[in-house]
mmCIF file of C-alpha atoms in Angstrom:
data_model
loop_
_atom_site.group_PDB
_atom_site.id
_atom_site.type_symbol
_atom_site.label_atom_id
_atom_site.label_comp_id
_atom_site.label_asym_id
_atom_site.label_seq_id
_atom_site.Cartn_x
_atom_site.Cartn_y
_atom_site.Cartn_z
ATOM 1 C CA UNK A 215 0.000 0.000 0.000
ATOM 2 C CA UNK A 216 1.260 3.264 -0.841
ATOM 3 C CA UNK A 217 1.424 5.787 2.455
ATOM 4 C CA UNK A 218 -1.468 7.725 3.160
ATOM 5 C CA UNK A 219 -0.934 11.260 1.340
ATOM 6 C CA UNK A 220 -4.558 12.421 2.034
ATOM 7 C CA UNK A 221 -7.213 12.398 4.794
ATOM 8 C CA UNK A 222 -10.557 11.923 4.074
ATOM 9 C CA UNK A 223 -10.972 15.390 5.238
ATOM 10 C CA UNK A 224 -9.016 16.477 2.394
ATOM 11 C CA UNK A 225 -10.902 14.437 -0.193
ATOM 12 C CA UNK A 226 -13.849 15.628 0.834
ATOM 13 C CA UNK A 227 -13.026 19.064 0.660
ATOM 14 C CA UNK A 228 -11.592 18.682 -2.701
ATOM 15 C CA UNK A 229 -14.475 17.462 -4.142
ATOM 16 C CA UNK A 230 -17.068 20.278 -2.986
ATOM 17 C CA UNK A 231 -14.750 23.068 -3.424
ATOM 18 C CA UNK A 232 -12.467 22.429 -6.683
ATOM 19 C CA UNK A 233 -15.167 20.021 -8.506
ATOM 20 C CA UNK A 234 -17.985 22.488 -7.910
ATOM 21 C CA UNK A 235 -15.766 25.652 -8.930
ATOM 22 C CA UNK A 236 -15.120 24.162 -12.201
ATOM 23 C CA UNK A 237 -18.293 23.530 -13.157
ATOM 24 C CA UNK A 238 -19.452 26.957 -12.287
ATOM 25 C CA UNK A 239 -17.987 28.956 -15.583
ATOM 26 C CA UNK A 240 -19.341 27.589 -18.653
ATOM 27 C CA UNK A 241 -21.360 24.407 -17.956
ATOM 28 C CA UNK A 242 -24.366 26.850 -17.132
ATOM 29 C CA UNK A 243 -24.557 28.699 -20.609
ATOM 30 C CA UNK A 244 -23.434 25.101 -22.040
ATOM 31 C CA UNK A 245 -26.637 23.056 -20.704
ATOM 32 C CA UNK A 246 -28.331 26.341 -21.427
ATOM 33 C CA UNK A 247 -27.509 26.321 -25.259
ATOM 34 C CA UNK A 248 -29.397 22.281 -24.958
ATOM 35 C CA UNK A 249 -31.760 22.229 -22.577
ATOM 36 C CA UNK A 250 -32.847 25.698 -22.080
ATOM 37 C CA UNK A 251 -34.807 26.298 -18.666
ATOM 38 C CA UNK A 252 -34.244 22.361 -18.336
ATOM 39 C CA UNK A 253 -30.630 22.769 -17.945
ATOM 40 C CA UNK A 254 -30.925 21.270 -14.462
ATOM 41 C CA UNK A 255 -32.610 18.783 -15.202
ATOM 42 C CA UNK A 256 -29.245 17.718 -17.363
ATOM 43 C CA UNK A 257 -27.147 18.644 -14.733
ATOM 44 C CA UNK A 258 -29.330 15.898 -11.998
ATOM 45 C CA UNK A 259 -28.931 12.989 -14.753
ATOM 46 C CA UNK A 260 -25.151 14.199 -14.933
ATOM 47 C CA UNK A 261 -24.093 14.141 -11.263
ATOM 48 C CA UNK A 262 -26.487 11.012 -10.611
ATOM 49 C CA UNK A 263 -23.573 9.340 -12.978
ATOM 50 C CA UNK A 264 -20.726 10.921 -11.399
ATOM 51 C CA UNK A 265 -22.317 10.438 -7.670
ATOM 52 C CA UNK A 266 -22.789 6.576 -8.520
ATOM 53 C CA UNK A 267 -19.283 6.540 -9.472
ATOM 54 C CA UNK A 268 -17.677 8.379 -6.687
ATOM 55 C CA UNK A 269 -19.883 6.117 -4.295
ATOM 56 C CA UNK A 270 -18.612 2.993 -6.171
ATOM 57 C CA UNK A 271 -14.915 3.959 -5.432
ATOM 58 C CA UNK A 272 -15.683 5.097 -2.147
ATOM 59 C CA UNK A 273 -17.138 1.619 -0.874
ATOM 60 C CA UNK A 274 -14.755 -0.091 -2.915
ATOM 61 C CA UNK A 275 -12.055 2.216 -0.029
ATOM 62 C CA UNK A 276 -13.992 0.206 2.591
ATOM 63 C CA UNK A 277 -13.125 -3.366 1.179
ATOM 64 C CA UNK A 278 -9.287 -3.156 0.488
ATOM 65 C CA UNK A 279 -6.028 -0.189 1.302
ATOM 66 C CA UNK A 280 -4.848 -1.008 -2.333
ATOM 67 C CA UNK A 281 -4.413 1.591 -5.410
ATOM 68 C CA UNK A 282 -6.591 0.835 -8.140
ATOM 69 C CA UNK A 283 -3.143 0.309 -9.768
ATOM 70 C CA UNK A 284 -2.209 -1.822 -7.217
ATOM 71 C CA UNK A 285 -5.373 -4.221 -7.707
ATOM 72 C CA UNK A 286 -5.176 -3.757 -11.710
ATOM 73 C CA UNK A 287 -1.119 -5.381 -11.177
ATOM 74 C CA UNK A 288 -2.879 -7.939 -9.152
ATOM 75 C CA UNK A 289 -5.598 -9.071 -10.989
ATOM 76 C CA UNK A 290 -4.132 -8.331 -14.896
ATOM 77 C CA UNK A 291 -0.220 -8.339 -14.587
ATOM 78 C CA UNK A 292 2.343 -5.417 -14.225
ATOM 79 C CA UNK A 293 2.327 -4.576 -17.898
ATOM 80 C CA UNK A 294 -1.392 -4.218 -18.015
ATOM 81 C CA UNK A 295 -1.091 -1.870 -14.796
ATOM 82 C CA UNK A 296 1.515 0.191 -16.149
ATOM 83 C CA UNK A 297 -0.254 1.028 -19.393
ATOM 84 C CA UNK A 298 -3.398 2.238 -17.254
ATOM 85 C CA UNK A 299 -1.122 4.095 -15.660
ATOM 86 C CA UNK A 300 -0.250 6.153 -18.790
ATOM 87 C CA UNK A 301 -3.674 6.168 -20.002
ATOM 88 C CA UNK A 302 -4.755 7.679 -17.118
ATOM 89 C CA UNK A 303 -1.966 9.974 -17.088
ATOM 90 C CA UNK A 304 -2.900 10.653 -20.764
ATOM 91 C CA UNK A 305 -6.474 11.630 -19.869
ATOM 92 C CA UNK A 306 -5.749 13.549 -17.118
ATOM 93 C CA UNK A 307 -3.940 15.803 -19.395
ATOM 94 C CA UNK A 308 -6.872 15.929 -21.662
ATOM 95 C CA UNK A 309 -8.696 16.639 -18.622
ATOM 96 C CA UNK A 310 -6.707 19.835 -18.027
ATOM 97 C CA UNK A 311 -6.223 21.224 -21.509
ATOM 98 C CA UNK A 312 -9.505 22.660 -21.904
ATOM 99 C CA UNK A 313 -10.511 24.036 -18.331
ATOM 100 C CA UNK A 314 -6.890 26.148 -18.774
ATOM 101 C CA UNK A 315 -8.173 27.146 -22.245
ATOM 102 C CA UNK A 316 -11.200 28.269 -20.526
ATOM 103 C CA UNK A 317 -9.431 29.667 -17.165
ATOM 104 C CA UNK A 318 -7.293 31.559 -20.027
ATOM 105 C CA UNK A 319 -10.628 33.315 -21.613
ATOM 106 C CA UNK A 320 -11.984 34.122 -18.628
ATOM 107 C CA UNK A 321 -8.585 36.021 -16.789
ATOM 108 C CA UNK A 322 -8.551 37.981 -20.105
ATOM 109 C CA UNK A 323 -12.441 38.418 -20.410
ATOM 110 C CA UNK A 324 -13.082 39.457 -16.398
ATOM 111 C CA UNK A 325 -9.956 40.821 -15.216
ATOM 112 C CA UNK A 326 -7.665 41.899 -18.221
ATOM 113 C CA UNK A 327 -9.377 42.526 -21.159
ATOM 114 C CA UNK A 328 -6.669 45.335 -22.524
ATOM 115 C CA UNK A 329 -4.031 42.715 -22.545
ATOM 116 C CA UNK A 330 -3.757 39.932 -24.778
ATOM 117 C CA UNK A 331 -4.972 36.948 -23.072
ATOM 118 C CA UNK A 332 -2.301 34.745 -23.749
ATOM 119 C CA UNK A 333 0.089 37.357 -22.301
ATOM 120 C CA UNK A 334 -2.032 37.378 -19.157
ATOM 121 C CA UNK A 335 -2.019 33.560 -18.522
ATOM 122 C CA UNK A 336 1.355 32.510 -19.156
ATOM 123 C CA UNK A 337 2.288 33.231 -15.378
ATOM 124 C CA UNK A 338 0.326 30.637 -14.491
ATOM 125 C CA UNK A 339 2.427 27.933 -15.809
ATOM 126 C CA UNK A 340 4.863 28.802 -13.478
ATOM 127 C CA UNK A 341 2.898 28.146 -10.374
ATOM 128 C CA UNK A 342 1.518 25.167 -12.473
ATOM 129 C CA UNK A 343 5.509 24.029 -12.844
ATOM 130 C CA UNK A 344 6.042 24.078 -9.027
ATOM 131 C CA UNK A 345 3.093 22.530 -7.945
ATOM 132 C CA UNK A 346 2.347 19.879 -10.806
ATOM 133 C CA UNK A 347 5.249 18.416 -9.026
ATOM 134 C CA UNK A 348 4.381 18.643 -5.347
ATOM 135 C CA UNK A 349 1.955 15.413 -5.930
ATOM 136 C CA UNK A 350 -1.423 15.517 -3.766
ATOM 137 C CA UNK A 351 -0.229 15.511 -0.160
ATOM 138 C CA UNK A 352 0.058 19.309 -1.711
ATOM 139 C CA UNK A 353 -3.509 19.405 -3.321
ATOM 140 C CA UNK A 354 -4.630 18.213 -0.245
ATOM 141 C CA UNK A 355 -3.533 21.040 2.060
ATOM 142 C CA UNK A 356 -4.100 23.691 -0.539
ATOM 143 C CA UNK A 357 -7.783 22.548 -0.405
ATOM 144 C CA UNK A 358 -7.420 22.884 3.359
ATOM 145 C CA UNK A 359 -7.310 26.467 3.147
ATOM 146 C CA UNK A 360 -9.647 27.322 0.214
ATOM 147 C CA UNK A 361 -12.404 25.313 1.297
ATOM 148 C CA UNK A 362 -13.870 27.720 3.825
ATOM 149 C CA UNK A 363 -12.860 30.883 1.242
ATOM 150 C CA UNK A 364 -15.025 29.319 -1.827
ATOM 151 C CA UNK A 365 -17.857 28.712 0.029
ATOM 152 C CA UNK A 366 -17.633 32.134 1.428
ATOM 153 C CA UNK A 367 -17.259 33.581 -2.308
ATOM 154 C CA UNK A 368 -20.046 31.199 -3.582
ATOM 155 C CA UNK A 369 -22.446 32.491 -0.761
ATOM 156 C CA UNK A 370 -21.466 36.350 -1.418
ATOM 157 C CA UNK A 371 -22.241 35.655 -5.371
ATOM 158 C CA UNK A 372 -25.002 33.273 -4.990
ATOM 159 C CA UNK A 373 -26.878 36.307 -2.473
ATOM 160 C CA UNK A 374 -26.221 39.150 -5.264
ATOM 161 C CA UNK A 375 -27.595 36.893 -7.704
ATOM 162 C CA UNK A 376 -30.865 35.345 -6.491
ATOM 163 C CA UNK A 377 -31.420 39.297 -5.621
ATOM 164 C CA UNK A 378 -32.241 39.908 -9.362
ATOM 165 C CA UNK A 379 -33.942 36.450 -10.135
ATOM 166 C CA UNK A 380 -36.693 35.413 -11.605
ATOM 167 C CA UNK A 381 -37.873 32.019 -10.854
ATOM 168 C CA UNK A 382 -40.892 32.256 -13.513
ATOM 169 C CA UNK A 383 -38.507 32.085 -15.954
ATOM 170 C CA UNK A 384 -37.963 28.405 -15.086
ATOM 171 C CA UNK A 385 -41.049 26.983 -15.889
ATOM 172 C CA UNK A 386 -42.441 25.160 -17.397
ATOM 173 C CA UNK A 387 -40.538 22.287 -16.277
ATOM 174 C CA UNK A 388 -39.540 19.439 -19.185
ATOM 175 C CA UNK A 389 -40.922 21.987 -21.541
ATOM 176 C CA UNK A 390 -37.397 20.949 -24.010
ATOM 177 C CA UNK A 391 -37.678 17.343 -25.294
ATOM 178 C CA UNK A 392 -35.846 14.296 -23.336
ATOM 179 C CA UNK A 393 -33.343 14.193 -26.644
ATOM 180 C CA UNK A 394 -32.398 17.631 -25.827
ATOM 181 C CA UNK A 395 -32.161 17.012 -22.340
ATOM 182 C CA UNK A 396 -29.983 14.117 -22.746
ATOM 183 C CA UNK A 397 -27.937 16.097 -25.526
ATOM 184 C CA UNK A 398 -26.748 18.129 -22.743
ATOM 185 C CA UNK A 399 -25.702 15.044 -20.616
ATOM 186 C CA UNK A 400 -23.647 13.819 -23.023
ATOM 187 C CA UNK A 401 -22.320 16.941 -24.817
ATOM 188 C CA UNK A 402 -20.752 18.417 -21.437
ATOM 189 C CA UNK A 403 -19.654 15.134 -19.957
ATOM 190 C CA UNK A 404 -16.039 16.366 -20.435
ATOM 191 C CA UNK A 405 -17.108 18.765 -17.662
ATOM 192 C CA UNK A 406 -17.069 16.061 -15.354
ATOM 193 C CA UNK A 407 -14.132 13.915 -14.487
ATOM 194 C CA UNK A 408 -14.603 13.465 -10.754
ATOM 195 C CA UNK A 409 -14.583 9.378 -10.912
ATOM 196 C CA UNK A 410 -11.350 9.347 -12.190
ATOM 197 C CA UNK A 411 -10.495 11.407 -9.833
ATOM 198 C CA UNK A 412 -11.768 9.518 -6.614
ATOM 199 C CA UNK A 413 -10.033 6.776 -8.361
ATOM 200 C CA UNK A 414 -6.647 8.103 -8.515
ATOM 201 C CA UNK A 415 -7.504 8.974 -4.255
ATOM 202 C CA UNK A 416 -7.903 5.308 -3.755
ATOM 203 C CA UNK A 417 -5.563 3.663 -1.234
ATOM 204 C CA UNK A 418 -3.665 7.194 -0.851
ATOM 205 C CA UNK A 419 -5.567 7.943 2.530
ATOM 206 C CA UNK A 420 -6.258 5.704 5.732
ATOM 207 C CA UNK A 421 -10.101 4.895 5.194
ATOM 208 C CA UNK A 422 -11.553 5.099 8.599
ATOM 209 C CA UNK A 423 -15.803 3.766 9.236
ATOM 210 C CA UNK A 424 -18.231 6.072 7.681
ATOM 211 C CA UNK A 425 -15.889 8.059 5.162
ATOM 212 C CA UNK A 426 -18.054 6.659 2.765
ATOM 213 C CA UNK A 427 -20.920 8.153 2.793
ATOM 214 C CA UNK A 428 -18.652 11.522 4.362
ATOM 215 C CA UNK A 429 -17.143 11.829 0.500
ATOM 216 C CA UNK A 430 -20.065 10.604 -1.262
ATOM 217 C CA UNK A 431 -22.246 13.053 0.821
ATOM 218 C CA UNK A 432 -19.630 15.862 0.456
ATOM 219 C CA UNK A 433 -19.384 15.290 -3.806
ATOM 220 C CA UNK A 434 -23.113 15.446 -3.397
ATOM 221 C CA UNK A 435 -23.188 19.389 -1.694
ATOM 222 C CA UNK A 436 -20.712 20.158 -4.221
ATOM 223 C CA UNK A 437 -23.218 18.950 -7.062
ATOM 224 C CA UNK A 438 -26.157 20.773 -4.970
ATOM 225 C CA UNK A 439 -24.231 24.028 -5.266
ATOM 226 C CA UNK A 440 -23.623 23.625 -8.772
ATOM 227 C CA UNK A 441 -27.410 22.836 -9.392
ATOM 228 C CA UNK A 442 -28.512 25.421 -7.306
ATOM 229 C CA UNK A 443 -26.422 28.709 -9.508
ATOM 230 C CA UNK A 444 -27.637 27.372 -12.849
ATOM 231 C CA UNK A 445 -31.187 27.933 -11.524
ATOM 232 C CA UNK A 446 -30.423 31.463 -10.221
ATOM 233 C CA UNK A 447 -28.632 32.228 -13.323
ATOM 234 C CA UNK A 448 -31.007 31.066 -15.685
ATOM 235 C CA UNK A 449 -33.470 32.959 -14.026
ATOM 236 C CA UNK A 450 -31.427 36.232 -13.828
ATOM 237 C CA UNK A 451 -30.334 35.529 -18.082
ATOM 238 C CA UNK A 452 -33.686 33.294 -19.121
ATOM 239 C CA UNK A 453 -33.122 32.677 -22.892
ATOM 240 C CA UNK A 454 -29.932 34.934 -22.964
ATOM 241 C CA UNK A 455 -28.052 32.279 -20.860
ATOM 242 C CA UNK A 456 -26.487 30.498 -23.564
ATOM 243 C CA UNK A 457 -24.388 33.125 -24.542
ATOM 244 C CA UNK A 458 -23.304 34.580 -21.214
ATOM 245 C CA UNK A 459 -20.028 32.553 -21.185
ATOM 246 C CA UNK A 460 -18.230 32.818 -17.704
ATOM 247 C CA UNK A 461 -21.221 32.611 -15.664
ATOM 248 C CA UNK A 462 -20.370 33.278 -12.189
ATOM 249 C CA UNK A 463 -18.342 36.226 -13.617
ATOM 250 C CA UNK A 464 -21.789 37.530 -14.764
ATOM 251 C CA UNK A 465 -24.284 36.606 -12.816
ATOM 252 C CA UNK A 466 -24.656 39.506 -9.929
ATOM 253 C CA UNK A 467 -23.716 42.199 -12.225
ATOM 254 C CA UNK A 468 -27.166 43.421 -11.679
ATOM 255 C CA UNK A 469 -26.974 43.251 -7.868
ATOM 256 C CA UNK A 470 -28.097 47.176 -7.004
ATOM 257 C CA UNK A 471 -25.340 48.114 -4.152
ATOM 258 C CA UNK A 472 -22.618 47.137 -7.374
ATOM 259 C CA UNK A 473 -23.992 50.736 -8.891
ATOM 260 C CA UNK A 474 -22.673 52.066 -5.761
ATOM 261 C CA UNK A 475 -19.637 50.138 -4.900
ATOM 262 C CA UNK A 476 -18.446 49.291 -8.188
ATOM 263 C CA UNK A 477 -17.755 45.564 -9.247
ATOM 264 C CA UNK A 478 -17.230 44.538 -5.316
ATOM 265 C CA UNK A 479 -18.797 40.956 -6.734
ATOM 266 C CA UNK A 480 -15.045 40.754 -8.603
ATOM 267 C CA UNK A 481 -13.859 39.625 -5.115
ATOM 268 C CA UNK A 482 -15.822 36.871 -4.922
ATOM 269 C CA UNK A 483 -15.241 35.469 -8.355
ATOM 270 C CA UNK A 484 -11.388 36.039 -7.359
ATOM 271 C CA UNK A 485 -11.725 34.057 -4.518
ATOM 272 C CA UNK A 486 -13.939 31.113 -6.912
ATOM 273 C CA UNK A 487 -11.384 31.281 -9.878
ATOM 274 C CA UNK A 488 -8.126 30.589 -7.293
ATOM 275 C CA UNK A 489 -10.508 27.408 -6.656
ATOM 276 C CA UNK A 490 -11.204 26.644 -10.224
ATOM 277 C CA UNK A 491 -7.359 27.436 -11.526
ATOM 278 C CA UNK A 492 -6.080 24.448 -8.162
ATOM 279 C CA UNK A 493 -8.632 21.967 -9.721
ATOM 280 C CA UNK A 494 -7.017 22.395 -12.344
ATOM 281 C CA UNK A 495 -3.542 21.758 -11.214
ATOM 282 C CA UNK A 496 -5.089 18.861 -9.401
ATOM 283 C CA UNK A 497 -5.680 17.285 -13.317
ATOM 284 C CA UNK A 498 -1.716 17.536 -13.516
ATOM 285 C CA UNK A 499 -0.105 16.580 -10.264
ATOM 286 C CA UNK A 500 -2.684 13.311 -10.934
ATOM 287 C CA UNK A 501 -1.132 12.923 -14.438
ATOM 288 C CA UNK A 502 2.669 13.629 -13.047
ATOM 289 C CA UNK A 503 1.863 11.219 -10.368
ATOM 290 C CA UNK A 504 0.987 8.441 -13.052
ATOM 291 C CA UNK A 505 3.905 9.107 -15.179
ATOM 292 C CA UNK A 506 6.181 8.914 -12.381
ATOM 293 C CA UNK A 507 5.060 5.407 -11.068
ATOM 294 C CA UNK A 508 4.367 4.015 -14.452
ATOM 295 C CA UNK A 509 8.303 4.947 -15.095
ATOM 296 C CA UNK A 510 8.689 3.487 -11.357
ATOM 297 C CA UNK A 511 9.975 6.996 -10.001
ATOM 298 C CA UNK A 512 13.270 7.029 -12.926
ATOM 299 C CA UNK A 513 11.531 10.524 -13.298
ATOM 300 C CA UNK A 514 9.903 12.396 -10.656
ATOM 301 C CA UNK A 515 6.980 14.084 -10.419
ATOM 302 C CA UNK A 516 8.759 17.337 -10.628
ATOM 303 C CA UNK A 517 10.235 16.041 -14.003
ATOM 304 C CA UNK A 518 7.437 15.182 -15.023
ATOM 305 C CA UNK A 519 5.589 18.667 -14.407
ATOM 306 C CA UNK A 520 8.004 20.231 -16.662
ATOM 307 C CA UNK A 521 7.270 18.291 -19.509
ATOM 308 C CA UNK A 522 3.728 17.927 -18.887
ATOM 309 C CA UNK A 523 2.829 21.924 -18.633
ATOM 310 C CA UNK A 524 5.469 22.498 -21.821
ATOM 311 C CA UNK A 525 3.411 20.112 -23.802
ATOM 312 C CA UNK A 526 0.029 22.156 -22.758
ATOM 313 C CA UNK A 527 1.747 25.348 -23.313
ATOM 314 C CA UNK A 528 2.665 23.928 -27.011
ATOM 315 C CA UNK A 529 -0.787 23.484 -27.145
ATOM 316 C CA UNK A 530 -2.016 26.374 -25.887
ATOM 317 C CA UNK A 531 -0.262 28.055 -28.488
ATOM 318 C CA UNK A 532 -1.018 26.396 -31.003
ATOM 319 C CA UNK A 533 -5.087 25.929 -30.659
ATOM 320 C CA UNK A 534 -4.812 29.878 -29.658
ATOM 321 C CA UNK A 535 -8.386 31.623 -30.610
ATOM 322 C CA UNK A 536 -9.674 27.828 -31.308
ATOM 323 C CA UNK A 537 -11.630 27.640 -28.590
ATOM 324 C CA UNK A 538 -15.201 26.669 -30.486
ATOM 325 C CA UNK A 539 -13.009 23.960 -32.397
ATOM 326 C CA UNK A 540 -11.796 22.434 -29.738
ATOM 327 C CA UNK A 541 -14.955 22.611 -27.258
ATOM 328 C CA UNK A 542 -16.467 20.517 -30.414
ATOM 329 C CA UNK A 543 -14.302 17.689 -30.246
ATOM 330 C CA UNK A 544 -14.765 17.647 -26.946
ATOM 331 C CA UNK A 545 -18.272 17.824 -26.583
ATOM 332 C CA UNK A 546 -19.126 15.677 -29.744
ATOM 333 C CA UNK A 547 -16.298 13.162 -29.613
ATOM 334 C CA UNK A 548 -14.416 12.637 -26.205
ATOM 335 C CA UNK A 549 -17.442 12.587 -24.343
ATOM 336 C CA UNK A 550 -16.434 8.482 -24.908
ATOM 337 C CA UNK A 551 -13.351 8.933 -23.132
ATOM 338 C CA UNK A 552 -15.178 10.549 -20.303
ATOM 339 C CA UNK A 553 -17.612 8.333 -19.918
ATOM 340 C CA UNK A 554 -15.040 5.432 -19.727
ATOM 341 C CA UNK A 555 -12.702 7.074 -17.566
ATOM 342 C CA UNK A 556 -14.924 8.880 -15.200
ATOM 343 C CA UNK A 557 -17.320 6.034 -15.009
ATOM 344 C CA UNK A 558 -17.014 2.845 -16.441
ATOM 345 C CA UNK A 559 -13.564 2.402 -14.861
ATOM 346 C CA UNK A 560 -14.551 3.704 -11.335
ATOM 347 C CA UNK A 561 -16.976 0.960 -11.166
ATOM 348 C CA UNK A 562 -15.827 -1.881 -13.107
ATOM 349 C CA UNK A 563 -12.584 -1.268 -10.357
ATOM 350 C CA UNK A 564 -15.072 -3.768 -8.292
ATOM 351 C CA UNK A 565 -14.059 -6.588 -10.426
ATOM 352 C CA UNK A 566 -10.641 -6.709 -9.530
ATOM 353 C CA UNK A 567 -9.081 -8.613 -7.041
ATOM 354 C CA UNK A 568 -8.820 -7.284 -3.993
ATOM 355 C CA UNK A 569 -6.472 -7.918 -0.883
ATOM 356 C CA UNK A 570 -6.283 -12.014 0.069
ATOM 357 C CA UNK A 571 -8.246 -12.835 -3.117
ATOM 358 C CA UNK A 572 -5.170 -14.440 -5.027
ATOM 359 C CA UNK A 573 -4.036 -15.876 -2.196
ATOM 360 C CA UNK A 574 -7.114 -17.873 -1.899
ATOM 361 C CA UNK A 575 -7.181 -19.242 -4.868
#
């Protein structure tokens, strides 16, 4: 068993504040575009998936102190476990690449629109550098401390929002077809990687009775959260809200004090995109992490987040301005990988054998 690098604590607080910040910038306008005033209706089906799968892993915690590595090299061979390990590594890169795209759009579009926005988020490759290589006893304490500050940010923005709401505008309810609604299940599932994620947590913290339903109840207030903003901002947008891209950037800009105070709601989304920018540095120290045991620590982590963020730098580059492109592919066409990754895998980890199984045999 690999040592404990987490608490439960930490998982936990991972999963409501850097999963639920993510979600919060374009999935809204996203499920808008499909479902319309239904767009939480999309976004129930979609956590329902991710909660089953976070559950699945969770339990699975209770039965054995193995990696899901460590149970792949049991049950299928070293080979076979070191291949996962770059796949994984591999998505978890693909994972990242778009949320920094985004992350990239929204520094330029919120906070410095005069510069050009590629200028603007270069700087945060350096802190990506450092900490892609700190591995997740890092992420852990980082979410530690930002915990308590999101949830304070999401409260201040979710008050000046529901200020200027109108509910009416959600209703009626499943007044968009079920192929629409389903449309924006599958077209946003790249959105939601938080299976893989549990999965990589597996056997990395000491599971102690009841953490369970602790981390499946805490992914669970981080979905609530989500669920709860897309209502308030569809009913502060209605039928505008597929084109208000960066949603919690935009959603109490009609809060009345702000005429007074000025954009005092930029705070806030401050606070919410230093949340959003860690989850995704949590996509890379997971991927560093793989690449360093599937190469059986030759190269460290640290190594490893050098090469890593210069590849999605490259990228970055490259796909510069592409952004429609690229959310495409994503949305029409990985939505497979996701759904493999995120879910299939998390739950098909059951049929591997666990601790004393071999042995029994």
């Amino acid at each position: 068993m690999m040592k404990a690098d987490l608490s439960a604590r930490q998982i936990c607080f991972m999963l409501i504040a850097y999963s639920a910040a993510g979600k919060l910038l374009m999935l809204p306008a996203q499920l808008a575009y499909f479902s319309g005033n239904d767009l939480w209706i999309s976004a129930v089906i979609s956590y329902i998936l991710q909660i089953a799968a976070v559950w699945a892993v969770a339990f699975l915690c209770s039965k054995t102190d193995k990696t899901f590595f460590e149970l792949a090299e049991i049950s299928l061979g070293k080979v076979v476990s070191r291949i996962l390990m770059c796949l994984f590594a591999l998505f978890f890169a693909v994972a990242a690449f778009l949320p920094m795209y985004e992350q990239k759009l929204f520094v330029h579009e919120i906070f410095y629109d005069t510069i050009p926005a590629l200028t603007v988020f270069i700087p945060f490759f350096f802190l990506s550098v450092y900490m892609g290589g700190k591995g997740l006893n890092n992420a852990g304490r980082v979410a530690d401390i930002l915990l308590p500050l999101f949830l304070a940010a999401f409260a201040a923005i979710f008050v000046m929002s529901v200020s200027e709401a109108n509910f009416g505008w959600l209703m009626p309810v499943f007044s968009h077809p079920v192929k629409s609604i389903l449309r924006g299940v599958y077209s946003t599932l790249y959105n939601f990687a938080d299976g893989a994620v549990m999965l990589m947590f597996m056997g990395r913290f000491k599971y102690k009775k009841g953490d369970c339903t602790k981390i499946t109840l805490s992914y669970s207030l981080g979905a609530a959260l989500v669920i709860l903003f897309m209502l308030v901002f569809y009913s502060v947008y209605s039928t505008l809200s597929q084109d208000e891209y960066f949603s919690v950037g935009q959603s109490a800009i009609f809060f009345p004090a702000l005429s007074v105070m000025g954009r005092a709601d930029l705070l806030a989304v401050y606070v919410i995109e230093t949340a959003m920018l860690s989850g995704v540095i949590l996509y890379i120290q997971l991927c560093t992490d793989c690449l360093s045991r599937a190469t059986d620590g030759r190269i460290k982590p640290v190594g490893w987040s050098f090469i890593v963020n210069g590849v999605l730098l490259a990228l970055l580059i490259i796909f510069n301005d592409k952004y429609k492109g690229l959310q495409t592919v994503y949305g029409n066409i990985l939505w497979y990988v996701y759904a493999v990754f995120a879910l299939l895998l998390p739950i098909a980890a059951w049929l591997l054998k666990r601790k004393g199984e071999q042995d029994e045999k």
